[in-house]
PDB file of C-alpha atoms and ligand atoms in Angstrom:
ATOM      1  CA  MET A   2     -27.688  17.739   7.972  1.00  0.00           C
ATOM      2  CA  PHE A   3     -24.883  17.807   5.445  1.00  0.00           C
ATOM      3  CA  ASN A   4     -25.308  15.034   2.927  1.00  0.00           C
ATOM      4  CA  TRP A   5     -21.843  13.737   2.038  1.00  0.00           C
ATOM      5  CA  LYS A   6     -23.133  11.255  -0.454  1.00  0.00           C
ATOM      6  CA  ARG A   7     -25.094  13.874  -2.371  1.00  0.00           C
ATOM      7  CA  PHE A   8     -22.052  16.150  -2.277  1.00  0.00           C
ATOM      8  CA  GLY A   9     -19.931  13.337  -3.672  1.00  0.00           C
ATOM      9  CA  MET A  10     -22.487  12.703  -6.395  1.00  0.00           C
ATOM     10  CA  VAL A  11     -22.622  16.299  -7.529  1.00  0.00           C
ATOM     11  CA  ALA A  12     -18.853  16.639  -7.465  1.00  0.00           C
ATOM     12  CA  GLY A  13     -18.578  13.352  -9.364  1.00  0.00           C
ATOM     13  CA  LEU A  14     -21.109  14.464 -11.929  1.00  0.00           C
ATOM     14  CA  SER A  15     -19.331  17.701 -12.719  1.00  0.00           C
ATOM     15  CA  LEU A  16     -16.043  15.808 -13.105  1.00  0.00           C
ATOM     16  CA  THR A  17     -17.737  13.425 -15.507  1.00  0.00           C
ATOM     17  CA  LEU A  18     -19.035  16.336 -17.571  1.00  0.00           C
ATOM     18  CA  VAL A  19     -15.585  17.886 -17.715  1.00  0.00           C
ATOM     19  CA  ALA A  20     -14.075  14.564 -18.729  1.00  0.00           C
ATOM     20  CA  ALA A  21     -16.735  14.018 -21.375  1.00  0.00           C
ATOM     21  CA  GLY A  22     -15.925  17.375 -22.901  1.00  0.00           C
ATOM     22  CA  CYS A  23     -12.238  16.522 -23.270  1.00  0.00           C
ATOM     23  CA  GLY A  24     -12.144  13.808 -25.895  1.00  0.00           C
ATOM     24  CA  SER A  25     -13.794  13.344 -29.259  1.00  0.00           C
ATOM     25  CA  SER A  26     -16.138  10.391 -29.514  1.00  0.00           C
ATOM     26  CA  GLU A  27     -13.645   8.565 -31.764  1.00  0.00           C
ATOM     27  CA  ASP A  28     -11.021   8.702 -28.980  1.00  0.00           C
ATOM     28  CA  GLU A  29     -13.415   7.257 -26.454  1.00  0.00           C
ATOM     29  CA  GLY A  30     -14.317   4.398 -28.758  1.00  0.00           C
ATOM     30  CA  ALA A  31     -10.658   3.552 -29.282  1.00  0.00           C
ATOM     31  CA  GLU A  32      -9.945   3.586 -25.547  1.00  0.00           C
ATOM     32  CA  SER A  33     -12.729   1.431 -24.261  1.00  0.00           C
ATOM     33  CA  ASN A  34     -13.514  -1.135 -26.954  1.00  0.00           C
ATOM     34  CA  GLY A  35     -10.728  -1.151 -29.516  1.00  0.00           C
ATOM     35  CA  ASP A  36     -11.353  -3.511 -32.411  1.00  0.00           C
ATOM     36  CA  ALA A  37      -8.156  -5.398 -31.665  1.00  0.00           C
ATOM     37  CA  ASN A  38      -9.636  -6.238 -28.258  1.00  0.00           C
ATOM     38  CA  GLY A  39     -12.708  -8.028 -29.473  1.00  0.00           C
ATOM     39  CA  ASP A  40     -12.108 -11.056 -27.254  1.00  0.00           C
ATOM     40  CA  GLU A  41     -11.508  -9.069 -24.113  1.00  0.00           C
ATOM     41  CA  ALA A  42     -14.630  -7.002 -24.736  1.00  0.00           C
ATOM     42  CA  ALA A  43     -16.579 -10.227 -25.083  1.00  0.00           C
ATOM     43  CA  SER A  44     -15.253 -11.568 -21.773  1.00  0.00           C
ATOM     44  CA  GLU A  45     -16.181  -8.319 -20.034  1.00  0.00           C
ATOM     45  CA  MET A  46     -19.709  -8.857 -21.231  1.00  0.00           C
ATOM     46  CA  ASN A  47     -19.893 -12.123 -19.344  1.00  0.00           C
ATOM     47  CA  TYR A  48     -18.636 -11.033 -15.935  1.00  0.00           C
ATOM     48  CA  GLY A  49     -22.004  -9.815 -14.671  1.00  0.00           C
ATOM     49  CA  GLU A  50     -23.757 -12.928 -15.799  1.00  0.00           C
ATOM     50  CA  GLU A  51     -21.048 -15.184 -14.338  1.00  0.00           C
ATOM     51  CA  MET A  52     -21.436 -13.424 -10.991  1.00  0.00           C
ATOM     52  CA  GLY A  53     -25.226 -13.535 -11.114  1.00  0.00           C
ATOM     53  CA  TYR A  54     -25.157  -9.701 -11.139  1.00  0.00           C
ATOM     54  CA  GLU A  55     -24.184  -9.855  -7.504  1.00  0.00           C
ATOM     55  CA  ILE A  56     -21.726  -7.767  -5.506  1.00  0.00           C
ATOM     56  CA  THR A  57     -20.355  -9.851  -2.636  1.00  0.00           C
ATOM     57  CA  GLY A  58     -21.091  -7.701   0.416  1.00  0.00           C
ATOM     58  CA  ILE A  59     -20.399  -7.956   4.141  1.00  0.00           C
ATOM     59  CA  GLU A  60     -22.595  -7.176   7.191  1.00  0.00           C
ATOM     60  CA  ALA A  61     -25.909  -5.539   6.249  1.00  0.00           C
ATOM     61  CA  GLY A  62     -25.281  -2.533   8.515  1.00  0.00           C
ATOM     62  CA  ALA A  63     -21.847  -1.652   7.117  1.00  0.00           C
ATOM     63  CA  GLY A  64     -21.365   1.710   5.441  1.00  0.00           C
ATOM     64  CA  VAL A  65     -19.647   0.114   2.465  1.00  0.00           C
ATOM     65  CA  VAL A  66     -22.756  -2.024   1.886  1.00  0.00           C
ATOM     66  CA  SER A  67     -25.075   0.989   1.825  1.00  0.00           C
ATOM     67  CA  SER A  68     -22.647   2.764  -0.492  1.00  0.00           C
ATOM     68  CA  ALA A  69     -22.687  -0.280  -2.797  1.00  0.00           C
ATOM     69  CA  GLU A  70     -26.500  -0.143  -2.753  1.00  0.00           C
ATOM     70  CA  ASP A  71     -26.299   3.581  -3.611  1.00  0.00           C
ATOM     71  CA  ALA A  72     -23.904   2.739  -6.449  1.00  0.00           C
ATOM     72  CA  ILE A  73     -26.480   0.370  -7.927  1.00  0.00           C
ATOM     73  CA  GLU A  74     -28.952   3.276  -7.931  1.00  0.00           C
ATOM     74  CA  GLU A  75     -26.489   5.810  -9.344  1.00  0.00           C
ATOM     75  CA  TYR A  76     -24.795   3.805 -12.089  1.00  0.00           C
ATOM     76  CA  GLU A  77     -27.192   2.911 -14.887  1.00  0.00           C
ATOM     77  CA  ASN A  78     -24.966   0.025 -15.917  1.00  0.00           C
ATOM     78  CA  LEU A  79     -25.586  -1.613 -12.513  1.00  0.00           C
ATOM     79  CA  SER A  80     -29.302  -1.887 -13.119  1.00  0.00           C
ATOM     80  CA  GLY A  81     -30.522  -5.303 -12.062  1.00  0.00           C
ATOM     81  CA  TRP A  82     -27.498  -5.866  -9.761  1.00  0.00           C
ATOM     82  CA  GLU A  83     -27.778  -6.660  -6.057  1.00  0.00           C
ATOM     83  CA  VAL A  84     -25.541  -6.587  -3.008  1.00  0.00           C
ATOM     84  CA  ALA A  85     -25.497  -9.970  -1.277  1.00  0.00           C
ATOM     85  CA  THR A  86     -24.936  -9.328   2.428  1.00  0.00           C
ATOM     86  CA  SER A  87     -23.265 -11.818   4.750  1.00  0.00           C
ATOM     87  CA  SER A  88     -20.241 -11.172   6.958  1.00  0.00           C
ATOM     88  CA  SER A  89     -16.706  -9.898   6.510  1.00  0.00           C
ATOM     89  CA  GLY A  90     -15.438 -13.441   7.055  1.00  0.00           C
ATOM     90  CA  ALA A  91     -17.764 -14.908   4.416  1.00  0.00           C
ATOM     91  CA  MET A  92     -16.726 -12.199   1.956  1.00  0.00           C
ATOM     92  CA  ALA A  93     -13.049 -13.025   2.497  1.00  0.00           C
ATOM     93  CA  THR A  94     -13.746 -16.735   1.973  1.00  0.00           C
ATOM     94  CA  ALA A  95     -15.694 -16.051  -1.238  1.00  0.00           C
ATOM     95  CA  LEU A  96     -12.880 -13.814  -2.483  1.00  0.00           C
ATOM     96  CA  GLY A  97     -10.256 -16.475  -1.764  1.00  0.00           C
ATOM     97  CA  GLU A  98     -12.284 -19.166  -3.525  1.00  0.00           C
ATOM     98  CA  ALA A  99     -12.933 -17.002  -6.601  1.00  0.00           C
ATOM     99  CA  ILE A 100      -9.207 -16.236  -6.867  1.00  0.00           C
ATOM    100  CA  GLU A 101      -8.351 -19.904  -6.481  1.00  0.00           C
ATOM    101  CA  ASN A 102     -10.556 -20.653  -9.501  1.00  0.00           C
ATOM    102  CA  GLU A 103      -9.730 -17.416 -11.365  1.00  0.00           C
ATOM    103  CA  GLU A 104     -13.400 -16.539 -11.446  1.00  0.00           C
ATOM    104  CA  PRO A 105     -14.793 -13.006 -11.518  1.00  0.00           C
ATOM    105  CA  ILE A 106     -15.924 -11.467  -8.218  1.00  0.00           C
ATOM    106  CA  VAL A 107     -16.732  -7.947  -7.033  1.00  0.00           C
ATOM    107  CA  VAL A 108     -16.540  -7.375  -3.276  1.00  0.00           C
ATOM    108  CA  THR A 109     -17.294  -4.449  -0.991  1.00  0.00           C
ATOM    109  CA  GLY A 110     -13.727  -3.664   0.042  1.00  0.00           C
ATOM    110  CA  TRP A 111     -11.785  -1.368   2.305  1.00  0.00           C
ATOM    111  CA  THR A 112      -8.291  -0.234   3.242  1.00  0.00           C
ATOM    112  CA  PRO A 113      -6.535  -1.017   5.564  1.00  0.00           C
ATOM    113  CA  HIS A 114      -7.176  -4.711   4.928  1.00  0.00           C
ATOM    114  CA  TRP A 115      -4.946  -7.792   4.756  1.00  0.00           C
ATOM    115  CA  LYS A 116      -6.527  -8.918   1.461  1.00  0.00           C
ATOM    116  CA  PHE A 117      -4.299  -6.477  -0.459  1.00  0.00           C
ATOM    117  CA  ALA A 118      -1.175  -8.106   0.974  1.00  0.00           C
ATOM    118  CA  ARG A 119      -2.460 -11.613   0.263  1.00  0.00           C
ATOM    119  CA  TYR A 120      -3.938 -11.160  -3.249  1.00  0.00           C
ATOM    120  CA  ASP A 121      -3.459  -8.984  -6.365  1.00  0.00           C
ATOM    121  CA  LEU A 122      -6.495  -6.745  -6.186  1.00  0.00           C
ATOM    122  CA  LYS A 123      -7.637  -3.362  -7.449  1.00  0.00           C
ATOM    123  CA  TYR A 124     -10.320  -0.834  -6.582  1.00  0.00           C
ATOM    124  CA  LEU A 125     -12.757  -0.134  -9.399  1.00  0.00           C
ATOM    125  CA  GLU A 126     -12.729   3.547 -10.328  1.00  0.00           C
ATOM    126  CA  ASP A 127     -15.808   5.325  -9.059  1.00  0.00           C
ATOM    127  CA  PRO A 128     -16.314   8.333 -11.351  1.00  0.00           C
ATOM    128  CA  LYS A 129     -19.525   9.352  -9.558  1.00  0.00           C
ATOM    129  CA  GLU A 130     -17.692   9.244  -6.203  1.00  0.00           C
ATOM    130  CA  VAL A 131     -20.448   7.276  -4.533  1.00  0.00           C
ATOM    131  CA  PHE A 132     -17.900   5.703  -2.164  1.00  0.00           C
ATOM    132  CA  GLY A 133     -16.443   9.071  -1.145  1.00  0.00           C
ATOM    133  CA  GLY A 134     -12.781   9.910  -0.770  1.00  0.00           C
ATOM    134  CA  GLU A 135     -10.146   9.401   1.866  1.00  0.00           C
ATOM    135  CA  GLU A 136     -11.487   8.661   5.329  1.00  0.00           C
ATOM    136  CA  GLN A 137     -10.292   8.814   8.895  1.00  0.00           C
ATOM    137  CA  ILE A 138     -10.936   6.161  11.508  1.00  0.00           C
ATOM    138  CA  LYS A 139     -11.937   7.986  14.680  1.00  0.00           C
ATOM    139  CA  THR A 140     -12.363   7.210  18.350  1.00  0.00           C
ATOM    140  CA  MET A 141     -15.711   7.922  20.041  1.00  0.00           C
ATOM    141  CA  VAL A 142     -16.388   7.677  23.767  1.00  0.00           C
ATOM    142  CA  ARG A 143     -19.454   8.113  25.953  1.00  0.00           C
ATOM    143  CA  SER A 144     -20.151  11.403  27.678  1.00  0.00           C
ATOM    144  CA  GLY A 145     -18.796  11.407  31.197  1.00  0.00           C
ATOM    145  CA  LEU A 146     -15.968   8.938  30.584  1.00  0.00           C
ATOM    146  CA  GLU A 147     -13.315  11.571  31.247  1.00  0.00           C
ATOM    147  CA  ASP A 148     -14.674  12.189  34.774  1.00  0.00           C
ATOM    148  CA  ASP A 149     -15.437   8.546  35.583  1.00  0.00           C
ATOM    149  CA  LYS A 150     -12.313   6.854  34.197  1.00  0.00           C
ATOM    150  CA  PRO A 151      -9.742   9.530  33.361  1.00  0.00           C
ATOM    151  CA  ASN A 152      -6.930   7.065  32.656  1.00  0.00           C
ATOM    152  CA  ALA A 153      -9.024   5.018  30.250  1.00  0.00           C
ATOM    153  CA  TYR A 154     -10.161   8.225  28.578  1.00  0.00           C
ATOM    154  CA  LYS A 155      -6.602   9.418  28.156  1.00  0.00           C
ATOM    155  CA  ILE A 156      -5.369   6.172  26.602  1.00  0.00           C
ATOM    156  CA  LEU A 157      -8.281   6.179  24.138  1.00  0.00           C
ATOM    157  CA  ASP A 158      -7.591   9.840  23.375  1.00  0.00           C
ATOM    158  CA  GLN A 159      -3.885   9.220  22.747  1.00  0.00           C
ATOM    159  CA  PHE A 160      -4.376   6.058  20.673  1.00  0.00           C
ATOM    160  CA  SER A 161      -3.300   6.616  17.072  1.00  0.00           C
ATOM    161  CA  TRP A 162      -1.310   4.561  14.601  1.00  0.00           C
ATOM    162  CA  GLU A 163      -0.782   4.031  10.899  1.00  0.00           C
ATOM    163  CA  ALA A 164      -2.303   1.857   8.211  1.00  0.00           C
ATOM    164  CA  ALA A 165       0.868  -0.287   8.071  1.00  0.00           C
ATOM    165  CA  ASP A 166       0.561  -1.003  11.823  1.00  0.00           C
ATOM    166  CA  MET A 167      -3.043  -2.074  11.512  1.00  0.00           C
ATOM    167  CA  GLU A 168      -2.251  -4.212   8.461  1.00  0.00           C
ATOM    168  CA  GLU A 169       0.501  -6.020  10.330  1.00  0.00           C
ATOM    169  CA  VAL A 170      -1.916  -7.052  13.072  1.00  0.00           C
ATOM    170  CA  MET A 171      -4.674  -7.963  10.584  1.00  0.00           C
ATOM    171  CA  LEU A 172      -2.337 -10.105   8.518  1.00  0.00           C
ATOM    172  CA  GLU A 173      -1.167 -12.054  11.554  1.00  0.00           C
ATOM    173  CA  ILE A 174      -4.787 -12.732  12.511  1.00  0.00           C
ATOM    174  CA  ALA A 175      -5.608 -13.730   8.909  1.00  0.00           C
ATOM    175  CA  ASP A 176      -2.652 -16.154   9.108  1.00  0.00           C
ATOM    176  CA  GLY A 177      -4.187 -17.848  12.141  1.00  0.00           C
ATOM    177  CA  ALA A 178      -3.077 -15.955  15.266  1.00  0.00           C
ATOM    178  CA  SER A 179      -5.733 -15.091  17.827  1.00  0.00           C
ATOM    179  CA  PRO A 180      -6.556 -11.363  17.970  1.00  0.00           C
ATOM    180  CA  GLU A 181      -5.092 -11.155  21.517  1.00  0.00           C
ATOM    181  CA  GLU A 182      -1.878 -12.866  20.453  1.00  0.00           C
ATOM    182  CA  ALA A 183      -1.440 -10.676  17.345  1.00  0.00           C
ATOM    183  CA  ALA A 184      -2.148  -7.563  19.417  1.00  0.00           C
ATOM    184  CA  GLN A 185       0.409  -8.585  22.073  1.00  0.00           C
ATOM    185  CA  ASN A 186       3.055  -9.279  19.418  1.00  0.00           C
ATOM    186  CA  TRP A 187       2.519  -5.887  17.836  1.00  0.00           C
ATOM    187  CA  ILE A 188       2.662  -4.220  21.257  1.00  0.00           C
ATOM    188  CA  SER A 189       5.956  -5.840  22.200  1.00  0.00           C
ATOM    189  CA  ASN A 190       7.503  -4.721  18.891  1.00  0.00           C
ATOM    190  CA  ASN A 191       6.159  -1.173  19.127  1.00  0.00           C
ATOM    191  CA  GLN A 192       6.812  -0.070  22.690  1.00  0.00           C
ATOM    192  CA  ASP A 193       7.578   3.498  21.580  1.00  0.00           C
ATOM    193  CA  LYS A 194       4.070   3.944  20.179  1.00  0.00           C
ATOM    194  CA  VAL A 195       2.429   2.261  23.150  1.00  0.00           C
ATOM    195  CA  GLU A 196       4.343   4.513  25.553  1.00  0.00           C
ATOM    196  CA  ALA A 197       2.973   7.559  23.748  1.00  0.00           C
ATOM    197  CA  TRP A 198      -0.581   6.246  24.233  1.00  0.00           C
ATOM    198  CA  THR A 199      -0.148   5.632  27.951  1.00  0.00           C
ATOM    199  CA  GLU A 200       1.933   8.747  28.588  1.00  0.00           C
ATOM    200  CA  GLY A 201       0.643  10.745  31.538  1.00  0.00           C
ATOM    201  CA  THR A 202      -1.640   7.968  32.764  1.00  0.00           C
ATOM    202  CA  GLU A 203      -1.528   5.939  35.948  1.00  0.00           C
ATOM    203  CA  GLU A 204      -2.014   2.210  36.321  1.00  0.00           C
ATOM    204  CA  VAL A 205      -5.351   1.111  37.774  1.00  0.00           C
ATOM    205  CA  ASP A 206      -6.505  -1.891  39.749  1.00  0.00           C
ATOM    206  CA  GLY A 207      -9.176  -3.721  37.767  1.00  0.00           C
ATOM    207  CA  THR A 208     -11.273  -0.769  36.577  1.00  0.00           C
ATOM    208  CA  GLU A 209     -13.807  -2.166  34.105  1.00  0.00           C
ATOM    209  CA  VAL A 210     -13.881  -0.817  30.560  1.00  0.00           C
ATOM    210  CA  GLU A 211     -16.279  -1.899  27.848  1.00  0.00           C
ATOM    211  CA  LEU A 212     -15.278  -1.386  24.236  1.00  0.00           C
ATOM    212  CA  VAL A 213     -17.655  -2.119  21.360  1.00  0.00           C
ATOM    213  CA  LEU A 214     -16.876  -3.030  17.764  1.00  0.00           C
ATOM    214  CA  VAL A 215     -18.264  -4.664  14.672  1.00  0.00           C
ATOM    215  CA  ASN A 216     -16.379  -7.803  13.673  1.00  0.00           C
ATOM    216  CA  TRP A 217     -14.692  -6.165  10.692  1.00  0.00           C
ATOM    217  CA  ASP A 218     -11.092  -7.372  10.329  1.00  0.00           C
ATOM    218  CA  SER A 219      -9.697  -3.843  10.671  1.00  0.00           C
ATOM    219  CA  GLU A 220     -11.632  -3.157  13.864  1.00  0.00           C
ATOM    220  CA  ILE A 221     -10.816  -6.558  15.390  1.00  0.00           C
ATOM    221  CA  ALA A 222      -7.154  -5.533  15.033  1.00  0.00           C
ATOM    222  CA  SER A 223      -7.437  -1.999  16.425  1.00  0.00           C
ATOM    223  CA  THR A 224      -9.808  -2.806  19.267  1.00  0.00           C
ATOM    224  CA  ASN A 225      -7.716  -5.733  20.463  1.00  0.00           C
ATOM    225  CA  VAL A 226      -4.526  -3.684  20.421  1.00  0.00           C
ATOM    226  CA  VAL A 227      -6.145  -0.929  22.505  1.00  0.00           C
ATOM    227  CA  ALA A 228      -7.675  -3.531  24.831  1.00  0.00           C
ATOM    228  CA  GLU A 229      -4.347  -5.301  25.405  1.00  0.00           C
ATOM    229  CA  VAL A 230      -2.631  -1.985  26.138  1.00  0.00           C
ATOM    230  CA  MET A 231      -5.349  -1.147  28.652  1.00  0.00           C
ATOM    231  CA  LYS A 232      -5.104  -4.589  30.250  1.00  0.00           C
ATOM    232  CA  GLU A 233      -1.372  -4.045  30.759  1.00  0.00           C
ATOM    233  CA  GLN A 234      -2.305  -0.851  32.616  1.00  0.00           C
ATOM    234  CA  GLY A 235      -4.551  -2.828  34.969  1.00  0.00           C
ATOM    235  CA  PHE A 236      -7.950  -2.405  33.302  1.00  0.00           C
ATOM    236  CA  ASP A 237     -10.482  -5.210  33.103  1.00  0.00           C
ATOM    237  CA  VAL A 238     -11.497  -4.824  29.439  1.00  0.00           C
ATOM    238  CA  THR A 239     -14.519  -6.383  27.766  1.00  0.00           C
ATOM    239  CA  ILE A 240     -14.924  -6.264  23.980  1.00  0.00           C
ATOM    240  CA  THR A 241     -18.514  -6.608  22.795  1.00  0.00           C
ATOM    241  CA  PRO A 242     -19.266  -7.250  19.107  1.00  0.00           C
ATOM    242  CA  LEU A 243     -22.400  -5.563  17.743  1.00  0.00           C
ATOM    243  CA  ASP A 244     -23.898  -4.476  14.437  1.00  0.00           C
ATOM    244  CA  ASN A 245     -22.896  -1.047  13.168  1.00  0.00           C
ATOM    245  CA  GLY A 246     -25.986   0.934  14.266  1.00  0.00           C
ATOM    246  CA  PRO A 247     -26.060  -0.605  17.767  1.00  0.00           C
ATOM    247  CA  MET A 248     -22.297  -0.035  18.139  1.00  0.00           C
ATOM    248  CA  TRP A 249     -22.828   3.709  17.737  1.00  0.00           C
ATOM    249  CA  GLU A 250     -26.008   3.729  19.830  1.00  0.00           C
ATOM    250  CA  SER A 251     -24.445   1.843  22.736  1.00  0.00           C
ATOM    251  CA  VAL A 252     -21.723   4.497  23.108  1.00  0.00           C
ATOM    252  CA  ALA A 253     -24.232   7.345  22.684  1.00  0.00           C
ATOM    253  CA  ALA A 254     -26.505   5.745  25.318  1.00  0.00           C
ATOM    254  CA  GLY A 255     -23.569   5.380  27.722  1.00  0.00           C
ATOM    255  CA  GLU A 256     -23.893   1.587  27.806  1.00  0.00           C
ATOM    256  CA  ALA A 257     -20.410   1.146  26.397  1.00  0.00           C
ATOM    257  CA  ASP A 258     -17.373   3.283  27.221  1.00  0.00           C
ATOM    258  CA  GLY A 259     -16.082   3.723  23.702  1.00  0.00           C
ATOM    259  CA  MET A 260     -15.060   2.456  20.291  1.00  0.00           C
ATOM    260  CA  VAL A 261     -12.194   3.015  17.872  1.00  0.00           C
ATOM    261  CA  ALA A 262     -14.221   2.057  14.776  1.00  0.00           C
ATOM    262  CA  ALA A 263     -15.826   5.276  13.474  1.00  0.00           C
ATOM    263  CA  TRP A 264     -15.186   5.706   9.731  1.00  0.00           C
ATOM    264  CA  LEU A 265     -15.754   9.334   8.726  1.00  0.00           C
ATOM    265  CA  PRO A 266     -16.778  11.543   7.054  1.00  0.00           C
ATOM    266  CA  GLY A 267     -18.545   9.228   4.613  1.00  0.00           C
ATOM    267  CA  THR A 268     -18.843   5.592   5.646  1.00  0.00           C
ATOM    268  CA  HIS A 269     -20.529   6.226   9.013  1.00  0.00           C
ATOM    269  CA  GLY A 270     -21.743   9.752   8.252  1.00  0.00           C
ATOM    270  CA  ASP A 271     -25.374   8.868   8.985  1.00  0.00           C
ATOM    271  CA  GLN A 272     -24.544   7.160  12.300  1.00  0.00           C
ATOM    272  CA  TYR A 273     -22.397  10.109  13.327  1.00  0.00           C
ATOM    273  CA  GLU A 274     -25.169  12.608  12.573  1.00  0.00           C
ATOM    274  CA  GLN A 275     -27.681  10.590  14.571  1.00  0.00           C
ATOM    275  CA  ASN A 276     -25.468  10.152  17.630  1.00  0.00           C
ATOM    276  CA  LYS A 277     -22.975  13.010  17.705  1.00  0.00           C
ATOM    277  CA  ASP A 278     -24.806  15.059  20.333  1.00  0.00           C
ATOM    278  CA  ASN A 279     -24.553  12.213  22.826  1.00  0.00           C
ATOM    279  CA  LEU A 280     -20.958  11.132  22.454  1.00  0.00           C
ATOM    280  CA  GLU A 281     -17.504  12.605  22.550  1.00  0.00           C
ATOM    281  CA  ASP A 282     -15.379  12.603  19.399  1.00  0.00           C
ATOM    282  CA  LEU A 283     -11.719  12.016  20.339  1.00  0.00           C
ATOM    283  CA  GLY A 284     -10.435  12.517  16.815  1.00  0.00           C
ATOM    284  CA  ALA A 285      -8.625  10.334  14.305  1.00  0.00           C
ATOM    285  CA  ASN A 286      -6.737   7.208  15.344  1.00  0.00           C
ATOM    286  CA  LEU A 287      -5.789   6.420  11.714  1.00  0.00           C
ATOM    287  CA  GLU A 288      -5.568   8.482   8.508  1.00  0.00           C
ATOM    288  CA  GLY A 289      -5.901   7.375   4.901  1.00  0.00           C
ATOM    289  CA  ALA A 290      -8.665   4.780   5.093  1.00  0.00           C
ATOM    290  CA  LYS A 291     -10.820   4.069   2.054  1.00  0.00           C
ATOM    291  CA  ILE A 292     -13.814   2.034   0.891  1.00  0.00           C
ATOM    292  CA  GLY A 293     -14.920   0.896  -2.571  1.00  0.00           C
ATOM    293  CA  LEU A 294     -15.617  -2.002  -4.902  1.00  0.00           C
ATOM    294  CA  VAL A 295     -12.642  -4.335  -5.194  1.00  0.00           C
ATOM    295  CA  VAL A 296     -11.900  -6.984  -7.840  1.00  0.00           C
ATOM    296  CA  PRO A 297      -8.986  -9.329  -8.614  1.00  0.00           C
ATOM    297  CA  GLU A 298      -6.335  -7.815 -10.925  1.00  0.00           C
ATOM    298  CA  TYR A 299      -6.997 -10.486 -13.568  1.00  0.00           C
ATOM    299  CA  MET A 300     -10.453  -9.057 -14.252  1.00  0.00           C
ATOM    300  CA  ASP A 301     -10.489  -6.900 -17.352  1.00  0.00           C
ATOM    301  CA  VAL A 302     -12.450  -4.027 -15.795  1.00  0.00           C
ATOM    302  CA  ASP A 303     -11.076  -0.802 -14.321  1.00  0.00           C
ATOM    303  CA  SER A 304     -14.174   1.187 -13.492  1.00  0.00           C
ATOM    304  CA  ILE A 305     -17.586   0.499 -11.991  1.00  0.00           C
ATOM    305  CA  GLU A 306     -18.847   1.741 -15.351  1.00  0.00           C
ATOM    306  CA  ASP A 307     -17.191  -1.224 -17.108  1.00  0.00           C
ATOM    307  CA  LEU A 308     -19.633  -3.679 -15.506  1.00  0.00           C
ATOM    308  CA  GLU A 309     -22.617  -4.736 -17.573  1.00  0.00           C
ATOM    309  CA  ALA A 310     -26.262  -4.259 -16.659  1.00  0.00           C
ATOM    310  CA  ALA A 311     -28.412  -7.311 -16.106  1.00  0.00           C
ATOM    311  CA  GLU A 312     -30.762  -8.066 -19.008  1.00  0.00           C
TER     312      GLU A 312
HETATM  313  N1  PBE B   2     -15.815  -1.312   6.879  1.00  0.00           N
HETATM  314  C1  PBE B   2     -14.711  -1.495   7.788  1.00  0.00           C
HETATM  315  C2  PBE B   2     -16.825  -0.639   7.709  1.00  0.00           C
HETATM  316  C3  PBE B   2     -16.060   0.342   8.460  1.00  0.00           C
HETATM  317  C4  PBE B   2     -14.824  -0.417   8.782  1.00  0.00           C
HETATM  318  C5  PBE B   2     -15.353  -0.463   5.775  1.00  0.00           C
HETATM  319  C6  PBE B   2     -16.260  -2.596   6.418  1.00  0.00           C
HETATM  320  C7  PBE B   2     -18.107  -0.145   7.053  1.00  0.00           C
HETATM  321  O1  PBE B   2     -18.243  -0.268   5.846  1.00  0.00           O
HETATM  322  O2  PBE B   2     -18.989   0.340   7.754  1.00  0.00           O
END
């Protein structure tokens, strides 16, 4: 099995060595902790302590949570830190409250996500590349779906959109719309895209389709849009929320028809390796996704390496 994380680590390490060879030690000192910046350096020192050396995570099974746990292993300056797991909703609430009070917070973040439209945020640089690079979001269906439900298969196969589309739906949901409502609004404003997804398919009369997802904001948006499009074509669509591992396993076991929530090659690399022989990969439905550690702009840190180890 190809280990993407290890690959990222090695690539990251060689980059670090190259970078280290470029500047004299005097230059580095001037860049990171200039004497004129004494106060800022002091406030950096306190961030970890103020946050209880805790990264605010999301669901325990999420790829970004395991990457954050890997980061704690890989970065010496994160020794003594922990990832607090909860849910995507709880993370968003904690982020909003920290920003309200201008307090430091580090969250497990991802793009596309409405939080970047709502708040001034930045990804922390990840010189060891623990969080990987650009990702695709892919569609996976169960074996046999093409024969059993060819029209459903074809819509899932043709579904693809852009980060800006997904963000529009996510933002409307974050502003209080129900996922169905936000999906329907997007659909009525984007008939050209929807027509391309349903092109060459026939309407059906109540054929049941079961889609699975994890309740991540991005996947709530995409899955509901696909579900509403299928409903308009006559399908009886059920959306079942699961944890990440079970989401993959349910499609591989043929219990669910499909999902549009596969983040690859890195975030769900392990789940893909474990299940790929038993499911059908229908390719990317979105390009340019990303995961990492995210902080408010007002925090005086730019890199994971700027955080301080616990005593
Ligand atoms: N996410 C959103 C997921 C994939 C989609 C980045 C939170 C994860 O980390 O597994």
